[in-house]
Each structure stands twice: as C-alpha cells, then as structure tokens.
Amino acid sequence: MALAVIKGIRISGIVSVVPPELEDNLNLDLLTAQEAEAIIQHTGIRYRYIASAEMRVGSLFRQAAGDLMNRLNWDKDSVDVLVCVTQSPDQKLPSVSCRLHGEMGLPTSTLAFDINSGCSGFVYGLYTVSALLSGILKPGARAILCCGDLSSRYTEPEDRSVRPVFSDAVSAIAIEKSTDAEEITGYFNLQTEGLGWEAIRTDESDRYMRMNGIDVFNYSMRFVPQNVKALFDFAQMNPDGLDMAVFHQANRLINESIRKKIGIEPEKVAYTLYEYGNTGSATIPLSLGCAWKPEMEKSGWVLVSGFGVGFSMASGLIRFSPQVCLPPQKLLL
Amino acid sequence: MLFASDELQQPGLTEQMEFRKINTWSSLNALLFIARINEESEVLISAADLASCKTLGDIHTLIVNRT
C-alpha cells in the first residue's frame, strides 16, 4: 500500500475548461424517454459536454493553464514542472505536455511529461507533481498540472452504457512550494488492482471504450472505501474533520454507495454529475471549482478520491486554501 | 430484499423465475439489483457471477453462500 506524506506543497489555483457543445441525455435518440429518465435518476447525469472533431485536448489545457497563470500573475519563466494527465492525447508522439510546453512558451528549464491515467489521474498527478516539487531545491518552485480527457473520442454513438455517462473537460491546477517546508500539506494512499483492467478499456478491434458497469461497481465497493478508511487511519483524521469531500464523479449510484460505506455526511460531498457528467481525470478539480468557497474553510482539509479505469484508486487528504478556484469556463473558439 | 429496486418490484416473482425474462430487466436494473444486494448484505456479485445464474433462486443461493 503506497501511503505517503507530502510537506510544504500547496494548490494555489484551479481553472477548468469545457467545449461549448452540450448534449442532453433526455434528447438521446438511443434511449426512450422512460430509459433516459431512469438513467438520469440513477447515474445523476443529465448534461455532457462534447468536443468537436477539430478540438484538441492540448487546446483545452492551453486555455485552462494560460488563464490560471494570468489570474495568479505567474510568469512563464517561473514554471518548473508541467505534467499532463490524459488518456486521450492528440497524437501518439510527442507527449501532450511537450507540445503544450512549446505552445505556452515555457522555458527550457521546465520539465514536462505525460501520465496515462483516467479516473484516479488527478490524485496520481497531484501526488507525482508534489513529490517532484519537493525534490526541487529552488524556493517557491511551481508546477502546472493539467488533467482531463476528450472521452467522446472513444465513445461509440450507439453504446447505451458509455455514451450517457462520459463527458469532455479539462482542468489546470497550479501547485507550488509553500514557505513552511515542514508543514504536512497532504496524505496520500495510491493503489492498483490490475486484475480489473477489463472493467473499463478500449476495444482492440476498434477505438471505442467498453465498460462493464457491474464490475466497475464491484471493484469500487471492494477497494475504494478501504482505500479511504486506511488514509484516514494513516493521517489520524476522520470524516468529521473535513471541510469537503470530492470523489471522482463516476455515477450517483457508485458514489453514494461509497459515501455511505465510509460514513461521510452528504452535506460535505460535492456533486457535479448532473451538469457535467463523468469527465475522467478532470472530475475532481472541476468539482472543487464548482463547490469550494473560501467561507467553507474551517479545518482546511479536503478529501479527494479518484477511482476507475485500471482498476486504479488514489485518495488524498490535502490542505486546500487556493487563491483561485473557479467553475468551468467554455473553450474560446 | 431480492426485489427491493422499484423498477424490479412486480407481483408474482418467484425463485424459479428466469430474471432475464422479467420485462423490466435491463443492464441498468441489473446494476441497481447488484447494488441493493450489496447494500443489504455486503455481498458482491460480479458480472461473471450473474452470467452463471439463470433464475432468481440461483442469485439467492449465491447470496446465501457468501453471507
């Protein structure tokens, strides 16, 4: 079990971007009205954002990261780390992060690479970037973490399990070293159950994503509550001490089942499923942007928990007091 | 408990009944059914488990054996 502590690293801001085009599950041709209503009721998902064919995940990352840096007054030359978490890269070579690095005009001193991760990707990315920053001696070292997918690229139009669930979005997260290098700012529990790789996967015979909903539910119930409970034990905290809990937005049935097993009050749990659907590795930062308000800050601790494709699960208890934390903006065309 | 999901509540359901022949059976209702079983009994039934069952009684036996 990869339990870890991060010291002296904080999230300074979050900006998310969605494509302009919206799809309404009530208007899907492949569902009857009754089926659509049942899906909305039980998944919690009504609206989903869909990228057009010419849009690139890198373009959405660029807008999100650029706007975030402007709002924080971060100079390009101050960025030491650029990491992109995605499973829908625009091309196989080079990495999304290298092309984005060039498009943003970042300095050659910036390290840049991609992480191939989906539903747990934000937490994996946050831990990876935090660990990287910890090793950089420069005071106030800075990173931009980009998370998100254009899942519609892998969605078969006639797939009644996949299409009503997945949505396109990205988030950019600004992360930097704080002045107190010894303050614990994050506890993490990162795990994998690779035997669950078939539960969500792309089919080798075509490019489409296949999802076995029952197996995703089973893996989620078997591993996620235990993952979070072990994290609470490790950090010597409990759900009462949280300002907020944000789970990967899989669907309402899975998320509520997990919440009940852990024993977190519903009032503390953020949901954005109805408005944005399942946006892969962007769901947690996107939901933080929608739900977190400065006046909610009491303990300063927020639970983030991602789980899914892999089967991969990662949770973090993080100090969260950002300068910028916004609901998603539309991609500028 | 077996028929707790609203969409599956029908009069006359028996253990001999082949669940795939219930007219409201669907992939969504199968998931709701599995979720309700887990909520009530902590038993997890996989897609492969479900594929090996034919009747509601088969599922009931699975639950009893794992409880």
mmCIF file of C-alpha atoms in Angstrom:
data_model
loop_
_atom_site.group_PDB
_atom_site.id
_atom_site.type_symbol
_atom_site.label_atom_id
_atom_site.label_comp_id
_atom_site.label_asym_id
_atom_site.label_seq_id
_atom_site.Cartn_x
_atom_site.Cartn_y
_atom_site.Cartn_z
ATOM 1 C CA MET A 1 0.000 0.000 0.000
ATOM 2 C CA ALA A 2 1.555 3.291 -1.119
ATOM 3 C CA LEU A 3 0.822 5.549 1.838
ATOM 4 C CA ALA A 4 2.715 8.808 1.633
ATOM 5 C CA VAL A 5 3.062 12.244 3.184
ATOM 6 C CA ILE A 6 3.758 15.486 1.348
ATOM 7 C CA LYS A 7 5.188 18.510 3.144
ATOM 8 C CA GLY A 8 5.280 22.149 2.141
ATOM 9 C CA ILE A 9 3.315 21.938 -1.119
ATOM 10 C CA ARG A 10 0.006 23.692 -1.780
ATOM 11 C CA ILE A 11 -2.567 24.081 -4.516
ATOM 12 C CA SER A 12 -2.754 27.749 -5.500
ATOM 13 C CA GLY A 13 -5.491 27.617 -8.105
ATOM 14 C CA ILE A 14 -7.805 25.642 -10.370
ATOM 15 C CA VAL A 15 -9.319 26.608 -13.719
ATOM 16 C CA SER A 16 -11.400 24.184 -15.805
ATOM 17 C CA VAL A 17 -12.491 24.359 -19.442
ATOM 18 C CA VAL A 18 -15.310 22.583 -21.281
ATOM 19 C CA PRO A 19 -16.145 22.547 -25.004
ATOM 20 C CA PRO A 20 -19.106 24.756 -25.977
ATOM 21 C CA GLU A 21 -21.336 21.951 -27.253
ATOM 22 C CA LEU A 22 -23.724 20.355 -24.744
ATOM 23 C CA GLU A 23 -25.575 17.032 -25.061
ATOM 24 C CA ASP A 24 -28.736 16.384 -23.028
ATOM 25 C CA ASN A 25 -29.404 12.760 -22.020
ATOM 26 C CA LEU A 26 -33.134 13.478 -22.289
ATOM 27 C CA ASN A 27 -32.674 14.037 -26.016
ATOM 28 C CA LEU A 28 -30.550 10.979 -26.864
ATOM 29 C CA ASP A 29 -32.035 9.052 -29.795
ATOM 30 C CA LEU A 30 -30.793 5.696 -28.459
ATOM 31 C CA LEU A 31 -32.942 5.924 -25.291
ATOM 32 C CA THR A 32 -36.696 6.034 -24.786
ATOM 33 C CA ALA A 33 -37.944 8.876 -22.592
ATOM 34 C CA GLN A 34 -38.511 6.404 -19.762
ATOM 35 C CA GLU A 35 -34.995 4.956 -20.115
ATOM 36 C CA ALA A 36 -33.465 8.430 -20.230
ATOM 37 C CA GLU A 37 -35.272 9.468 -17.054
ATOM 38 C CA ALA A 38 -34.163 6.266 -15.291
ATOM 39 C CA ILE A 39 -30.538 6.841 -16.341
ATOM 40 C CA ILE A 40 -30.614 10.451 -15.147
ATOM 41 C CA GLN A 41 -32.190 9.381 -11.847
ATOM 42 C CA HIS A 42 -29.691 6.636 -11.074
ATOM 43 C CA THR A 43 -26.481 7.957 -12.635
ATOM 44 C CA GLY A 44 -27.252 11.557 -11.689
ATOM 45 C CA ILE A 45 -26.047 12.638 -15.133
ATOM 46 C CA ARG A 46 -28.105 14.822 -17.452
ATOM 47 C CA TYR A 47 -25.794 17.157 -19.403
ATOM 48 C CA ARG A 48 -22.479 16.282 -21.030
ATOM 49 C CA TYR A 49 -20.005 18.395 -22.979
ATOM 50 C CA ILE A 50 -18.791 17.125 -26.331
ATOM 51 C CA ALA A 51 -15.698 18.332 -28.178
ATOM 52 C CA SER A 52 -15.913 18.817 -31.926
ATOM 53 C CA ALA A 53 -13.598 16.844 -34.215
ATOM 54 C CA GLU A 54 -11.092 19.662 -34.679
ATOM 55 C CA MET A 55 -10.603 20.334 -30.947
ATOM 56 C CA ARG A 56 -7.512 19.000 -29.204
ATOM 57 C CA VAL A 57 -7.151 18.150 -25.550
ATOM 58 C CA GLY A 58 -3.985 20.256 -25.686
ATOM 59 C CA SER A 59 -6.014 23.282 -26.791
ATOM 60 C CA LEU A 60 -8.266 22.966 -23.763
ATOM 61 C CA PHE A 61 -5.225 22.501 -21.500
ATOM 62 C CA ARG A 62 -3.633 25.605 -23.019
ATOM 63 C CA GLN A 63 -6.643 27.806 -22.308
ATOM 64 C CA ALA A 64 -7.064 26.461 -18.769
ATOM 65 C CA ALA A 65 -3.362 26.757 -17.895
ATOM 66 C CA GLY A 66 -2.972 30.155 -19.547
ATOM 67 C CA ASP A 67 -5.997 31.637 -17.786
ATOM 68 C CA LEU A 68 -4.887 30.149 -14.469
ATOM 69 C CA MET A 69 -1.393 31.642 -14.765
ATOM 70 C CA ASN A 70 -2.844 35.046 -15.698
ATOM 71 C CA ARG A 71 -5.151 35.027 -12.685
ATOM 72 C CA LEU A 72 -2.281 34.085 -10.365
ATOM 73 C CA ASN A 73 0.146 36.517 -12.047
ATOM 74 C CA TRP A 74 2.558 33.648 -12.647
ATOM 75 C CA ASP A 75 5.322 34.471 -15.076
ATOM 76 C CA LYS A 76 6.041 31.759 -17.664
ATOM 77 C CA ASP A 77 9.655 31.623 -16.569
ATOM 78 C CA SER A 78 8.578 30.705 -13.019
ATOM 79 C CA VAL A 79 7.076 27.336 -14.038
ATOM 80 C CA ASP A 80 9.406 24.453 -13.193
ATOM 81 C CA VAL A 81 7.125 21.471 -13.843
ATOM 82 C CA LEU A 82 4.423 20.768 -16.440
ATOM 83 C CA VAL A 83 2.568 17.451 -16.199
ATOM 84 C CA CYS A 84 -0.430 16.458 -18.328
ATOM 85 C CA VAL A 85 -2.677 13.607 -17.200
ATOM 86 C CA THR A 86 -4.764 12.271 -20.063
ATOM 87 C CA GLN A 87 -5.847 9.114 -21.873
ATOM 88 C CA SER A 88 -6.914 10.971 -24.997
ATOM 89 C CA PRO A 89 -3.679 12.515 -26.304
ATOM 90 C CA ASP A 90 -3.942 14.423 -29.572
ATOM 91 C CA GLN A 91 -1.242 12.265 -31.145
ATOM 92 C CA LYS A 92 0.897 9.295 -30.109
ATOM 93 C CA LEU A 93 4.116 11.284 -30.412
ATOM 94 C CA PRO A 94 5.178 13.616 -28.888
ATOM 95 C CA SER A 95 3.622 13.910 -25.433
ATOM 96 C CA VAL A 96 0.806 16.417 -24.921
ATOM 97 C CA SER A 97 2.916 18.177 -22.314
ATOM 98 C CA CYS A 98 5.890 18.737 -24.644
ATOM 99 C CA ARG A 99 3.699 20.289 -27.357
ATOM 100 C CA LEU A 100 1.846 22.354 -24.741
ATOM 101 C CA HIS A 101 5.185 23.487 -23.297
ATOM 102 C CA GLY A 102 6.125 24.888 -26.702
ATOM 103 C CA GLU A 103 2.723 26.459 -27.354
ATOM 104 C CA MET A 104 2.795 28.206 -23.987
ATOM 105 C CA GLY A 105 6.344 29.442 -24.441
ATOM 106 C CA LEU A 106 7.617 27.911 -21.211
ATOM 107 C CA PRO A 107 11.381 27.985 -20.546
ATOM 108 C CA THR A 108 13.641 25.066 -21.402
ATOM 109 C CA SER A 109 14.307 24.654 -17.671
ATOM 110 C CA THR A 110 10.729 23.333 -17.259
ATOM 111 C CA LEU A 111 10.440 19.539 -17.041
ATOM 112 C CA ALA A 112 7.430 18.185 -18.912
ATOM 113 C CA PHE A 113 5.882 14.745 -19.309
ATOM 114 C CA ASP A 114 2.512 12.970 -19.521
ATOM 115 C CA ILE A 115 0.816 10.498 -17.217
ATOM 116 C CA ASN A 116 -1.535 7.947 -18.785
ATOM 117 C CA SER A 117 -4.258 7.806 -16.155
ATOM 118 C CA GLY A 118 -8.017 8.299 -16.085
ATOM 119 C CA CYS A 119 -10.455 8.404 -13.196
ATOM 120 C CA SER A 120 -7.750 8.343 -10.493
ATOM 121 C CA GLY A 121 -5.483 10.605 -12.558
ATOM 122 C CA PHE A 122 -5.930 13.863 -10.677
ATOM 123 C CA VAL A 123 -4.788 12.323 -7.383
ATOM 124 C CA TYR A 124 -1.929 10.428 -9.090
ATOM 125 C CA GLY A 125 -0.913 13.639 -10.831
ATOM 126 C CA LEU A 126 -1.170 15.730 -7.676
ATOM 127 C CA TYR A 127 0.992 13.296 -5.733
ATOM 128 C CA THR A 128 3.555 12.989 -8.545
ATOM 129 C CA VAL A 129 3.859 16.735 -9.021
ATOM 130 C CA SER A 130 4.030 17.349 -5.263
ATOM 131 C CA ALA A 131 6.828 14.795 -4.912
ATOM 132 C CA LEU A 132 8.694 16.370 -7.836
ATOM 133 C CA LEU A 133 8.409 19.850 -6.349
ATOM 134 C CA SER A 134 9.617 18.533 -3.004
ATOM 135 C CA GLY A 135 12.837 17.449 -4.673
ATOM 136 C CA ILE A 136 13.483 20.787 -6.372
ATOM 137 C CA LEU A 137 15.686 22.938 -4.169
ATOM 138 C CA LYS A 138 14.523 26.288 -5.596
ATOM 139 C CA PRO A 139 12.339 28.119 -3.043
ATOM 140 C CA GLY A 140 8.765 28.660 -4.293
ATOM 141 C CA ALA A 141 9.142 26.142 -7.143
ATOM 142 C CA ARG A 142 5.991 25.987 -9.277
ATOM 143 C CA ALA A 143 4.093 23.410 -11.305
ATOM 144 C CA ILE A 144 1.145 23.307 -13.664
ATOM 145 C CA LEU A 145 -0.784 20.027 -13.589
ATOM 146 C CA CYS A 146 -3.250 19.541 -16.441
ATOM 147 C CA CYS A 147 -5.885 16.795 -16.146
ATOM 148 C CA GLY A 148 -8.675 15.733 -18.423
ATOM 149 C CA ASP A 149 -9.915 13.881 -21.435
ATOM 150 C CA LEU A 150 -11.967 14.139 -24.571
ATOM 151 C CA SER A 151 -13.714 10.846 -23.785
ATOM 152 C CA SER A 152 -16.165 11.383 -26.626
ATOM 153 C CA ARG A 153 -13.291 10.369 -28.941
ATOM 154 C CA TYR A 154 -13.717 6.820 -27.579
ATOM 155 C CA THR A 155 -17.490 6.760 -27.261
ATOM 156 C CA GLU A 156 -19.451 4.589 -29.665
ATOM 157 C CA PRO A 157 -22.582 6.587 -30.547
ATOM 158 C CA GLU A 158 -24.839 3.534 -30.081
ATOM 159 C CA ASP A 159 -23.352 2.378 -26.746
ATOM 160 C CA ARG A 160 -26.110 2.813 -24.170
ATOM 161 C CA SER A 161 -23.764 2.163 -21.220
ATOM 162 C CA VAL A 162 -20.974 4.549 -22.159
ATOM 163 C CA ARG A 163 -22.492 7.436 -24.110
ATOM 164 C CA PRO A 164 -24.908 8.750 -21.411
ATOM 165 C CA VAL A 165 -22.088 8.853 -18.838
ATOM 166 C CA PHE A 166 -18.904 10.350 -20.282
ATOM 167 C CA SER A 167 -18.233 14.000 -20.973
ATOM 168 C CA ASP A 168 -15.333 16.152 -22.160
ATOM 169 C CA ALA A 169 -13.496 18.609 -19.890
ATOM 170 C CA VAL A 170 -10.056 19.545 -18.595
ATOM 171 C CA SER A 171 -8.653 21.291 -15.554
ATOM 172 C CA ALA A 172 -5.387 23.098 -14.890
ATOM 173 C CA ILE A 173 -4.078 23.113 -11.334
ATOM 174 C CA ALA A 174 -1.370 25.457 -10.055
ATOM 175 C CA ILE A 175 0.820 23.857 -7.386
ATOM 176 C CA GLU A 176 3.772 25.433 -5.581
ATOM 177 C CA LYS A 177 6.140 25.099 -2.683
ATOM 178 C CA SER A 178 4.961 26.998 0.376
ATOM 179 C CA THR A 179 7.145 28.918 2.802
ATOM 180 C CA ASP A 180 6.922 26.272 5.565
ATOM 181 C CA ALA A 181 8.745 23.242 4.155
ATOM 182 C CA GLU A 182 7.978 21.099 7.223
ATOM 183 C CA GLU A 183 4.211 21.565 7.346
ATOM 184 C CA ILE A 184 2.325 18.437 6.294
ATOM 185 C CA THR A 185 0.083 19.511 3.442
ATOM 186 C CA GLY A 186 -1.050 16.137 2.101
ATOM 187 C CA TYR A 187 -1.568 12.492 2.975
ATOM 188 C CA PHE A 188 -1.962 10.052 0.085
ATOM 189 C CA ASN A 189 -2.965 6.438 -0.470
ATOM 190 C CA LEU A 190 -2.340 5.266 -4.050
ATOM 191 C CA GLN A 191 -3.274 1.708 -5.059
ATOM 192 C CA THR A 192 -3.868 -0.557 -8.051
ATOM 193 C CA GLU A 193 -5.878 -3.713 -8.755
ATOM 194 C CA GLY A 194 -4.643 -4.592 -12.222
ATOM 195 C CA LEU A 195 -6.816 -7.695 -12.420
ATOM 196 C CA GLY A 196 -9.657 -5.238 -13.018
ATOM 197 C CA TRP A 197 -8.153 -3.902 -16.251
ATOM 198 C CA GLU A 198 -11.031 -5.221 -18.365
ATOM 199 C CA ALA A 199 -13.775 -3.389 -16.459
ATOM 200 C CA ILE A 200 -13.115 -0.195 -18.471
ATOM 201 C CA ARG A 201 -10.960 -0.451 -21.577
ATOM 202 C CA THR A 202 -10.748 0.371 -25.234
ATOM 203 C CA ASP A 203 -11.549 -2.499 -27.565
ATOM 204 C CA GLU A 204 -8.594 -3.703 -29.647
ATOM 205 C CA SER A 205 -10.845 -4.236 -32.649
ATOM 206 C CA ASP A 206 -12.000 -0.641 -32.731
ATOM 207 C CA ARG A 207 -11.191 2.581 -30.911
ATOM 208 C CA TYR A 208 -14.196 2.530 -28.623
ATOM 209 C CA MET A 209 -14.347 2.377 -24.854
ATOM 210 C CA ARG A 210 -16.132 -0.623 -23.309
ATOM 211 C CA MET A 211 -17.397 -0.536 -19.752
ATOM 212 C CA ASN A 212 -18.760 -3.369 -17.627
ATOM 213 C CA GLY A 213 -20.906 -1.401 -15.175
ATOM 214 C CA ILE A 214 -21.403 -4.253 -12.719
ATOM 215 C CA ASP A 215 -17.679 -4.977 -12.475
ATOM 216 C CA VAL A 216 -16.883 -1.269 -12.078
ATOM 217 C CA PHE A 217 -19.383 -1.184 -9.218
ATOM 218 C CA ASN A 218 -17.846 -4.293 -7.647
ATOM 219 C CA TYR A 219 -14.260 -3.047 -7.832
ATOM 220 C CA SER A 220 -15.361 0.324 -6.476
ATOM 221 C CA MET A 221 -17.088 -1.266 -3.489
ATOM 222 C CA ARG A 222 -14.253 -3.696 -2.793
ATOM 223 C CA PHE A 223 -11.425 -1.189 -2.852
ATOM 224 C CA VAL A 224 -12.409 2.481 -2.583
ATOM 225 C CA PRO A 225 -13.980 2.591 0.919
ATOM 226 C CA GLN A 226 -11.000 0.604 2.267
ATOM 227 C CA ASN A 227 -8.578 2.913 0.474
ATOM 228 C CA VAL A 228 -10.161 5.999 2.048
ATOM 229 C CA LYS A 229 -10.528 4.461 5.514
ATOM 230 C CA ALA A 230 -6.845 3.439 5.501
ATOM 231 C CA LEU A 231 -5.957 7.009 4.535
ATOM 232 C CA PHE A 232 -7.958 8.430 7.450
ATOM 233 C CA ASP A 233 -6.201 5.994 9.814
ATOM 234 C CA PHE A 234 -2.803 6.925 8.378
ATOM 235 C CA ALA A 235 -3.482 10.647 8.792
ATOM 236 C CA GLN A 236 -5.165 10.111 12.174
ATOM 237 C CA MET A 237 -8.201 12.006 10.944
ATOM 238 C CA ASN A 238 -11.866 11.211 10.454
ATOM 239 C CA PRO A 239 -14.634 12.465 8.158
ATOM 240 C CA ASP A 240 -15.854 14.938 10.810
ATOM 241 C CA GLY A 241 -12.664 16.924 10.345
ATOM 242 C CA LEU A 242 -13.202 17.562 6.643
ATOM 243 C CA ASP A 243 -14.265 20.825 5.063
ATOM 244 C CA MET A 244 -15.326 18.899 1.967
ATOM 245 C CA ALA A 245 -15.046 15.529 0.216
ATOM 246 C CA VAL A 246 -14.756 15.290 -3.545
ATOM 247 C CA PHE A 247 -14.925 11.899 -5.191
ATOM 248 C CA HIS A 248 -14.338 11.112 -8.844
ATOM 249 C CA GLN A 249 -17.726 11.645 -10.439
ATOM 250 C CA ALA A 250 -18.374 8.086 -11.689
ATOM 251 C CA ASN A 251 -22.139 7.966 -11.274
ATOM 252 C CA ARG A 252 -24.507 8.711 -8.414
ATOM 253 C CA LEU A 253 -25.147 5.038 -7.582
ATOM 254 C CA ILE A 254 -21.454 4.214 -7.100
ATOM 255 C CA ASN A 255 -20.596 7.500 -5.416
ATOM 256 C CA GLU A 256 -23.434 7.340 -2.903
ATOM 257 C CA SER A 257 -22.644 3.700 -2.099
ATOM 258 C CA ILE A 258 -19.022 4.660 -1.374
ATOM 259 C CA ARG A 259 -20.029 7.688 0.679
ATOM 260 C CA LYS A 260 -22.332 5.587 2.877
ATOM 261 C CA LYS A 261 -19.687 2.887 3.432
ATOM 262 C CA ILE A 262 -17.134 5.485 4.542
ATOM 263 C CA GLY A 263 -19.660 7.389 6.645
ATOM 264 C CA ILE A 264 -19.317 10.919 5.287
ATOM 265 C CA GLU A 265 -22.244 13.297 5.732
ATOM 266 C CA PRO A 266 -23.948 14.028 2.397
ATOM 267 C CA GLU A 267 -23.685 17.786 3.011
ATOM 268 C CA LYS A 268 -19.892 17.553 2.800
ATOM 269 C CA VAL A 269 -19.783 15.753 -0.542
ATOM 270 C CA ALA A 270 -19.605 17.700 -3.812
ATOM 271 C CA TYR A 271 -21.521 16.551 -6.906
ATOM 272 C CA THR A 272 -21.313 17.906 -10.435
ATOM 273 C CA LEU A 273 -22.681 14.858 -12.255
ATOM 274 C CA TYR A 274 -25.945 16.476 -13.358
ATOM 275 C CA GLU A 275 -24.291 19.439 -15.069
ATOM 276 C CA TYR A 276 -21.014 17.924 -16.321
ATOM 277 C CA GLY A 277 -21.193 14.090 -16.304
ATOM 278 C CA ASN A 278 -18.107 11.906 -15.862
ATOM 279 C CA THR A 279 -15.169 13.935 -17.184
ATOM 280 C CA GLY A 280 -12.433 11.409 -16.328
ATOM 281 C CA SER A 281 -9.424 12.839 -14.517
ATOM 282 C CA ALA A 282 -10.977 16.333 -14.559
ATOM 283 C CA THR A 283 -13.972 15.469 -12.362
ATOM 284 C CA ILE A 284 -12.301 16.222 -9.009
ATOM 285 C CA PRO A 285 -10.676 19.592 -9.824
ATOM 286 C CA LEU A 286 -13.755 20.600 -11.848
ATOM 287 C CA SER A 287 -15.981 19.778 -8.860
ATOM 288 C CA LEU A 288 -13.677 21.640 -6.473
ATOM 289 C CA GLY A 289 -14.017 24.637 -8.779
ATOM 290 C CA CYS A 290 -17.798 24.422 -8.680
ATOM 291 C CA ALA A 291 -18.307 23.636 -4.999
ATOM 292 C CA TRP A 292 -15.485 25.107 -2.915
ATOM 293 C CA LYS A 293 -15.941 28.580 -1.439
ATOM 294 C CA PRO A 294 -13.478 30.404 0.881
ATOM 295 C CA GLU A 295 -16.134 30.676 3.609
ATOM 296 C CA MET A 296 -16.296 26.847 3.772
ATOM 297 C CA GLU A 297 -12.768 26.692 5.137
ATOM 298 C CA LYS A 298 -12.684 25.515 8.751
ATOM 299 C CA SER A 299 -10.079 22.765 9.221
ATOM 300 C CA GLY A 300 -8.585 23.457 5.798
ATOM 301 C CA TRP A 301 -8.578 19.716 4.959
ATOM 302 C CA VAL A 302 -10.333 18.316 1.892
ATOM 303 C CA LEU A 303 -10.621 14.649 0.850
ATOM 304 C CA VAL A 304 -10.068 13.900 -2.836
ATOM 305 C CA SER A 305 -10.595 10.345 -4.089
ATOM 306 C CA GLY A 306 -10.275 9.052 -7.633
ATOM 307 C CA PHE A 307 -11.055 5.528 -8.795
ATOM 308 C CA GLY A 308 -11.816 3.672 -12.007
ATOM 309 C CA VAL A 309 -10.080 2.634 -15.210
ATOM 310 C CA GLY A 310 -7.149 0.377 -14.374
ATOM 311 C CA PHE A 311 -8.562 -0.583 -11.906
ATOM 312 C CA SER A 312 -6.812 2.265 -10.130
ATOM 313 C CA MET A 313 -7.648 4.095 -6.941
ATOM 314 C CA ALA A 314 -5.966 7.009 -5.211
ATOM 315 C CA SER A 315 -7.074 9.222 -2.363
ATOM 316 C CA GLY A 316 -5.591 12.270 -0.719
ATOM 317 C CA LEU A 317 -6.255 14.383 2.333
ATOM 318 C CA ILE A 318 -4.979 17.767 1.265
ATOM 319 C CA ARG A 319 -4.666 21.234 2.723
ATOM 320 C CA PHE A 320 -6.888 23.286 0.424
ATOM 321 C CA SER A 321 -6.978 27.061 0.520
ATOM 322 C CA PRO A 322 -6.477 28.216 -3.083
ATOM 323 C CA GLN A 323 -6.270 31.787 -4.326
ATOM 324 C CA VAL A 324 -8.213 30.902 -7.478
ATOM 325 C CA CYS A 325 -10.901 28.207 -7.671
ATOM 326 C CA LEU A 326 -13.475 28.650 -10.396
ATOM 327 C CA PRO A 327 -16.337 26.798 -12.097
ATOM 328 C CA PRO A 328 -15.573 25.674 -15.668
ATOM 329 C CA GLN A 329 -15.369 28.178 -18.495
ATOM 330 C CA LYS A 330 -16.219 27.456 -22.149
ATOM 331 C CA LEU A 331 -13.446 26.885 -24.673
ATOM 332 C CA LEU A 332 -12.866 30.059 -26.692
ATOM 333 C CA LEU A 333 -13.072 29.301 -30.420
ATOM 334 C CA MET B 1 -34.822 -7.945 -0.299
ATOM 335 C CA LEU B 2 -34.324 -9.544 -3.696
ATOM 336 C CA PHE B 3 -36.883 -7.257 -5.293
ATOM 337 C CA ALA B 4 -36.120 -4.027 -3.485
ATOM 338 C CA SER B 5 -35.357 -1.964 -6.578
ATOM 339 C CA ASP B 6 -38.533 -0.091 -7.565
ATOM 340 C CA GLU B 7 -38.105 -0.993 -11.217
ATOM 341 C CA LEU B 8 -37.979 -4.689 -10.315
ATOM 342 C CA GLN B 9 -40.956 -4.775 -7.963
ATOM 343 C CA GLN B 10 -43.577 -6.948 -9.557
ATOM 344 C CA PRO B 11 -46.239 -9.204 -8.088
ATOM 345 C CA GLY B 12 -45.733 -12.907 -8.590
ATOM 346 C CA LEU B 13 -41.933 -13.050 -8.705
ATOM 347 C CA THR B 14 -40.678 -16.489 -7.651
ATOM 348 C CA GLU B 15 -37.309 -18.128 -7.142
ATOM 349 C CA GLN B 16 -37.936 -20.253 -10.244
ATOM 350 C CA MET B 17 -38.381 -17.196 -12.419
ATOM 351 C CA GLU B 18 -35.710 -16.565 -15.043
ATOM 352 C CA PHE B 19 -34.734 -12.992 -14.277
ATOM 353 C CA ARG B 20 -33.727 -12.100 -17.826
ATOM 354 C CA LYS B 21 -37.318 -12.755 -18.878
ATOM 355 C CA ILE B 22 -38.722 -10.155 -16.476
ATOM 356 C CA ASN B 23 -39.979 -7.445 -18.789
ATOM 357 C CA THR B 24 -38.336 -4.622 -16.839
ATOM 358 C CA TRP B 25 -34.929 -6.349 -16.702
ATOM 359 C CA SER B 26 -32.197 -4.180 -18.233
ATOM 360 C CA SER B 27 -28.492 -3.547 -17.751
ATOM 361 C CA LEU B 28 -29.323 -0.547 -15.562
ATOM 362 C CA ASN B 29 -31.734 -2.557 -13.432
ATOM 363 C CA ALA B 30 -29.186 -5.359 -13.151
ATOM 364 C CA LEU B 31 -26.731 -2.831 -11.715
ATOM 365 C CA LEU B 32 -29.354 -1.450 -9.327
ATOM 366 C CA PHE B 33 -30.139 -5.006 -8.249
ATOM 367 C CA ILE B 34 -26.466 -5.802 -7.557
ATOM 368 C CA ALA B 35 -26.069 -2.509 -5.678
ATOM 369 C CA ARG B 36 -29.094 -3.198 -3.499
ATOM 370 C CA ILE B 37 -27.867 -6.703 -2.690
ATOM 371 C CA ASN B 38 -24.524 -5.224 -1.627
ATOM 372 C CA GLU B 39 -26.221 -2.532 0.467
ATOM 373 C CA GLU B 40 -28.370 -5.085 2.278
ATOM 374 C CA SER B 41 -25.909 -7.981 2.652
ATOM 375 C CA GLU B 42 -22.388 -6.670 1.789
ATOM 376 C CA VAL B 43 -22.254 -9.476 -0.807
ATOM 377 C CA LEU B 44 -20.699 -8.516 -4.142
ATOM 378 C CA ILE B 45 -21.935 -10.240 -7.292
ATOM 379 C CA SER B 46 -19.774 -9.824 -10.382
ATOM 380 C CA ALA B 47 -20.851 -9.761 -13.994
ATOM 381 C CA ALA B 48 -19.444 -13.318 -14.336
ATOM 382 C CA ASP B 49 -21.459 -14.434 -11.282
ATOM 383 C CA LEU B 50 -24.611 -13.014 -12.791
ATOM 384 C CA ALA B 51 -23.867 -14.662 -16.135
ATOM 385 C CA SER B 52 -23.709 -18.027 -14.357
ATOM 386 C CA CYS B 53 -27.198 -17.554 -12.886
ATOM 387 C CA LYS B 54 -30.461 -18.243 -14.665
ATOM 388 C CA THR B 55 -33.179 -17.845 -12.048
ATOM 389 C CA LEU B 56 -33.780 -15.521 -9.124
ATOM 390 C CA GLY B 57 -33.244 -18.586 -6.943
ATOM 391 C CA ASP B 58 -29.737 -19.015 -8.366
ATOM 392 C CA ILE B 59 -28.908 -15.462 -7.257
ATOM 393 C CA HIS B 60 -30.447 -16.090 -3.865
ATOM 394 C CA THR B 61 -28.299 -19.201 -3.423
ATOM 395 C CA LEU B 62 -25.209 -17.176 -4.338
ATOM 396 C CA ILE B 63 -26.044 -14.582 -1.715
ATOM 397 C CA VAL B 64 -26.740 -17.192 0.964
ATOM 398 C CA ASN B 65 -23.471 -18.999 0.212
ATOM 399 C CA ARG B 66 -21.489 -15.770 0.575
ATOM 400 C CA THR B 67 -23.233 -14.383 3.623
#
